[in-house]
Coordinates of C-alpha atoms in Angstrom, one line a residue:
M213 CA -74.7 118.4 108.2
Q214 CA -76.4 115.3 110.8
A215 CA -77.1 112.9 108.0
T216 CA -73.5 113.8 106.8
R217 CA -71.6 113.0 110.0
K218 CA -73.5 110.1 110.4
S219 CA -72.9 108.7 107.4
R220 CA -68.9 109.5 108.0
L221 CA -68.6 107.6 111.3
N222 CA -70.8 104.6 109.9
L223 CA -68.0 104.5 107.6
N224 CA -65.2 104.6 109.8
I225 CA -67.1 102.1 112.0
N226 CA -67.5 99.7 109.6
L227 CA -63.4 100.4 107.9
I228 CA -62.4 99.6 112.0
C229 CA -64.8 96.4 111.6
R230 CA -62.8 94.9 108.7
H231 CA -59.2 95.4 110.0
L232 CA -60.4 93.7 113.1
Q233 CA -61.3 90.8 111.2
L234 CA -58.7 90.5 109.3
N235 CA -56.1 89.7 112.7
L236 CA -58.7 88.6 115.4
N237 CA -61.2 86.1 115.3
R238 CA -65.4 86.1 114.4
F239 CA -65.8 86.6 117.8
V240 CA -64.1 88.9 119.6
A241 CA -63.9 91.2 116.2
L242 CA -68.0 91.0 116.9
L243 CA -67.7 92.0 120.6
L244 CA -65.2 95.2 120.1
C245 CA -67.5 96.1 116.3
L246 CA -70.7 96.5 118.9
V247 CA -69.0 98.3 121.3
A248 CA -70.5 102.3 121.2
L249 CA -67.5 104.3 120.6
P250 CA -67.1 108.0 122.1
A251 CA -67.7 110.9 119.1
A252 CA -63.5 112.2 119.4
A253 CA -62.7 109.0 118.8
L254 CA -64.0 108.8 115.2
D255 CA -63.1 112.6 114.3
S256 CA -60.3 112.7 112.2
P257 CA -58.8 116.1 112.1
V258 CA -56.3 117.2 109.7
F259 CA -53.3 115.4 110.7
Y260 CA -49.4 114.5 109.0
K261 CA -46.4 113.1 109.8
V262 CA -43.0 115.1 109.0
E263 CA -39.5 113.3 108.0
Y264 CA -36.7 115.5 107.7
Q265 CA -33.2 114.7 108.2
Q266 CA -34.3 111.2 110.0
Q267 CA -36.1 114.0 111.9
Q268 CA -40.0 113.4 112.8
A269 CA -42.6 115.8 113.7
Y270 CA -46.3 115.4 113.5
L271 CA -48.6 117.9 112.5
L272 CA -52.0 118.6 113.5
G273 CA -54.5 121.2 112.9
S274 CA -56.5 123.0 115.1
I275 CA -59.1 125.5 115.8
H276 CA -58.9 127.2 118.5
I277 CA -62.2 126.7 120.8
G278 CA -64.1 123.1 122.1
Q279 CA -65.7 121.8 124.0
A280 CA -65.8 118.5 126.3
D281 CA -66.5 115.6 124.0
F282 CA -63.6 116.8 121.6
Y283 CA -61.7 114.4 123.7
P284 CA -59.7 112.3 124.2
L285 CA -59.2 113.3 120.5
A286 CA -58.7 109.6 118.1
Q287 CA -56.2 107.2 119.6
H288 CA -53.7 107.9 115.9
I289 CA -53.2 111.9 117.7
E290 CA -53.3 111.2 121.1
S291 CA -50.5 108.5 120.5
A292 CA -47.8 110.8 118.8
F293 CA -48.2 113.1 121.5
K294 CA -47.7 111.3 124.1
Q295 CA -44.2 110.1 122.7
S296 CA -43.5 113.7 121.5
D297 CA -40.5 115.0 123.3
A298 CA -41.8 118.7 122.9
L299 CA -45.1 120.4 121.9
V300 CA -44.7 123.4 119.0
V301 CA -47.4 125.6 119.4
E302 CA -48.1 128.9 117.3
A303 CA -47.9 130.8 120.8
D304 CA -48.0 130.5 124.3
I305 CA -50.4 132.7 125.5
T306 CA -48.8 132.6 128.7
Q307 CA -46.0 135.0 127.9
G308 CA -46.0 138.8 127.2
N309 CA -47.5 141.6 129.8
A310 CA -51.0 141.5 127.8
A311 CA -52.3 144.8 129.1
A312 CA -49.0 146.5 127.9
L313 CA -50.1 144.8 124.1
L314 CA -54.0 145.8 124.8
Q315 CA -52.4 149.2 125.2
Q316 CA -50.0 149.2 122.3
Y317 CA -52.1 147.8 119.8
G318 CA -55.4 146.7 120.9
V319 CA -56.5 150.4 121.2
L320 CA -59.4 152.0 118.8
S321 CA -58.6 155.3 117.4
P322 CA -61.5 158.0 117.3
E323 CA -60.4 158.3 113.7
I324 CA -62.6 155.6 113.3
A325 CA -64.7 155.3 116.3
A326 CA -68.5 156.2 114.4
D327 CA -67.2 153.4 111.9
V328 CA -67.4 150.5 114.8
D329 CA -70.1 151.8 116.4
A330 CA -72.6 151.7 113.2
T331 CA -70.8 147.9 112.2
R332 CA -72.2 146.9 115.7
K333 CA -75.3 149.2 116.4
T334 CA -78.0 145.9 115.7
Y335 CA -75.9 143.5 117.4
C336 CA -75.2 145.6 120.3
Q337 CA -78.6 146.2 121.0
G338 CA -79.4 143.0 122.7
H339 CA -75.5 142.9 123.6
Q340 CA -75.0 146.1 126.0
A341 CA -72.6 145.4 128.6
M342 CA -70.3 143.1 126.0
C343 CA -70.0 145.8 123.9
Q344 CA -70.2 148.3 126.5
A345 CA -66.6 146.8 127.7
L346 CA -65.2 146.6 124.2
A347 CA -65.7 150.5 123.5
P348 CA -61.7 151.1 124.4
Y349 CA -60.4 148.8 121.4
A350 CA -60.0 148.3 118.3
P351 CA -62.1 146.6 116.0
W352 CA -60.0 143.3 115.3
L353 CA -59.6 143.5 119.0
Q354 CA -63.2 143.6 119.5
S355 CA -64.2 141.2 116.4
T356 CA -62.1 138.0 118.1
Q357 CA -64.3 139.0 121.2
I358 CA -67.5 138.9 120.2
S359 CA -66.6 135.9 117.9
V360 CA -65.0 133.5 121.3
N361 CA -69.5 134.9 123.1
R362 CA -71.5 134.0 119.5
F363 CA -69.3 130.0 120.5
A364 CA -70.1 130.1 124.1
E365 CA -73.2 130.4 123.1
L366 CA -73.7 127.6 120.7
G367 CA -71.2 125.7 123.2
Y368 CA -67.7 126.1 122.8
S369 CA -65.4 127.3 124.5
A370 CA -62.1 129.0 124.4
E371 CA -60.5 127.0 127.2
Q372 CA -61.3 123.7 125.7
G373 CA -59.8 125.0 122.7
V374 CA -57.3 122.2 120.8
D375 CA -54.0 124.2 121.0
A376 CA -54.9 124.8 124.6
Y377 CA -56.2 121.3 125.4
F378 CA -52.2 120.2 124.8
T379 CA -51.2 123.0 126.2
A380 CA -52.1 121.8 129.3
N381 CA -51.9 118.4 128.9
K382 CA -48.3 118.9 128.3
E383 CA -46.4 117.2 131.1
G384 CA -42.7 117.5 130.4
K385 CA -42.9 118.3 127.4
A386 CA -40.7 121.1 126.4
L387 CA -42.8 124.2 125.0
I388 CA -41.9 125.9 121.8
E389 CA -43.0 128.5 119.7
L390 CA -43.0 129.4 116.5
E391 CA -44.3 132.9 116.5
S392 CA -45.5 135.0 120.2
I393 CA -48.6 136.9 121.5
Q394 CA -46.7 140.1 120.8
F395 CA -45.7 138.9 117.0
Q396 CA -49.8 138.2 116.0
F397 CA -50.7 141.3 118.4
E398 CA -48.7 144.2 116.2
L399 CA -50.0 141.4 113.0
I400 CA -53.5 141.8 112.8
S401 CA -53.5 145.3 114.3
S402 CA -51.8 146.3 111.1
F403 CA -54.4 145.7 109.6
S404 CA -55.8 148.3 107.1
T405 CA -59.5 150.0 109.0
E406 CA -61.1 148.2 106.0
T407 CA -59.9 144.7 106.6
Q408 CA -61.0 145.1 110.3
L409 CA -64.1 146.8 109.9
Q410 CA -64.8 143.6 107.4
M411 CA -63.3 141.1 110.6
L412 CA -65.9 142.9 112.8
D413 CA -68.6 142.3 110.6
D414 CA -68.2 139.0 109.4
A415 CA -67.9 138.0 113.1
I416 CA -71.7 140.0 113.7
N417 CA -73.0 138.3 110.8
A418 CA -71.6 134.7 110.2
S419 CA -74.8 132.2 110.3
D420 CA -74.7 130.0 113.6
A421 CA -74.8 127.3 110.6
E422 CA -71.9 128.2 108.9
M423 CA -69.9 128.5 112.3
L424 CA -71.0 125.0 113.2
D425 CA -69.6 124.3 109.2
L426 CA -66.2 124.9 110.4
I427 CA -66.7 122.9 113.7
H428 CA -67.3 120.0 111.3
A429 CA -65.0 120.6 108.9
W430 CA -62.7 120.7 111.4
R431 CA -63.6 117.0 113.2
Q432 CA -63.8 115.3 109.8
G433 CA -60.7 116.6 108.7
D434 CA -62.4 117.8 105.1
A435 CA -59.2 119.3 103.9
Q436 CA -61.3 120.6 101.5
A437 CA -64.0 122.2 103.4
L438 CA -61.7 124.3 105.9
A439 CA -60.1 126.2 103.0
R440 CA -63.4 126.9 101.2
I441 CA -64.9 128.6 104.6
M442 CA -61.3 130.3 105.2
E443 CA -61.3 131.2 101.6
A444 CA -64.4 132.8 102.7
Q445 CA -64.0 134.4 105.3
A446 CA -60.8 136.2 103.2
G447 CA -63.8 138.0 101.7
E448 CA -62.1 140.5 99.2
S449 CA -59.5 141.3 101.3
D450 CA -56.0 140.3 100.4
E451 CA -54.4 141.3 103.0
F452 CA -56.3 138.9 105.2
L453 CA -55.2 135.3 102.9
E454 CA -51.6 137.5 102.7
K455 CA -50.1 138.7 105.8
L456 CA -52.7 135.8 108.0
L457 CA -52.2 132.7 106.4
W458 CA -49.7 132.6 103.2
Q459 CA -46.6 134.9 104.4
R460 CA -47.2 133.5 108.3
N461 CA -47.7 130.0 106.6
H462 CA -43.8 130.6 104.6
S463 CA -42.4 132.1 108.2
M464 CA -43.7 129.2 109.7
T465 CA -42.3 126.5 108.0
Q466 CA -39.0 127.9 108.1
K467 CA -39.4 127.8 112.1
I468 CA -40.6 124.0 111.6
I469 CA -36.6 123.1 109.4
Q470 CA -34.7 124.5 111.6
L471 CA -36.4 123.0 114.7
L472 CA -35.7 119.8 112.5
Q473 CA -32.9 121.2 111.6
G474 CA -31.5 121.8 115.5
K475 CA -32.3 117.6 116.3
A476 CA -33.1 119.1 119.9
Q477 CA -35.3 117.3 120.4
N478 CA -36.4 113.1 118.8
Q479 CA -39.5 114.3 117.5
L480 CA -42.0 117.2 117.5
F481 CA -45.9 117.9 118.1
I482 CA -47.0 120.4 116.1
V483 CA -50.4 122.2 116.5
V484 CA -50.7 125.2 114.5
G485 CA -54.3 127.0 112.8
A486 CA -56.3 124.1 110.7
G487 CA -55.7 127.0 108.2
H488 CA -52.8 127.3 107.8
I489 CA -51.9 123.6 107.1
V490 CA -54.9 123.5 103.8
G491 CA -55.2 125.6 101.2
Q492 CA -53.5 127.1 98.7
Q493 CA -49.7 127.5 100.4
A494 CA -50.2 125.3 103.0
I495 CA -47.4 124.2 105.7
P496 CA -47.4 120.8 104.2
D497 CA -46.8 121.6 100.5
L498 CA -44.0 124.0 101.2
L499 CA -42.3 120.9 104.1
R500 CA -42.8 118.8 101.0
Q501 CA -40.8 122.2 99.2
Q502 CA -38.2 121.9 101.8
G503 CA -37.8 118.0 101.0
A504 CA -39.5 116.7 103.2
I505 CA -41.5 113.7 103.2
V506 CA -45.2 114.7 104.5
T507 CA -47.7 112.3 105.1
R508 CA -51.3 112.3 105.9
C509 CA -52.3 110.8 108.6
T510 CA -55.9 109.0 109.6
L511 CA -57.3 106.7 112.0
L512 CA -56.3 103.4 110.1
Q513 CA -53.1 105.3 109.0
C514 CA -49.9 107.4 108.5

């Protein structure tokens, strides 16, 4: 993994140097190319410009965990955010009554308690306090919390996730939801017991390498790798792909089109999970079907 990352970063530096040499004198270009750039400045997550009916938006694929060296993101992403009038996210986590939502959608059914205990038995031997705290909750919610905890053990936190970063730095920008926290709770809690137990098993048994592969693919903007990871997470569950990705891709696309048609803001900055903008029935492809011009943005051009 490290060799791949290093070669990709070297490629980006070479491209920047060539670009500078075309526009600056040789001495200045050489000095700039010798400056060590921070890692995040050379990352290039999947990022698009969307044009529709004389309106413009930017669409960034995010991951919901991160660490300090993610930020600031690459200049072309940060500049687009700064120039935008509104931040559009899947859901505003500050809204909604968390306790009520947990009680309505997150409680463990006694009928499946034994299956849940069996699925997490080995994991709980080394994480007794966490498992005790999670015991009252449904397997989908336990899987989410265990994933967050495992990423934390690898040095990544939800507080430094990409969507959280932009929400914290939106300043005077309007904040618009494509969905809502309640919608997401209701959706995931509707998954079958089999799918929820699979989610729990995956959260426990995914290797550290697989988890780090997700972060690496995101930072490098490797759309094909991200799509493969999402499909692998789905396993044999049609429910996961259909309900968690594809159906939501269609509904979020329609909401984006409506926002652009409404013309309430001059420029939108849209942040959704990276799994929604790669692979089959991805939001960029669905936007194109609606007549939008969608352009992949990189460090050097958009």
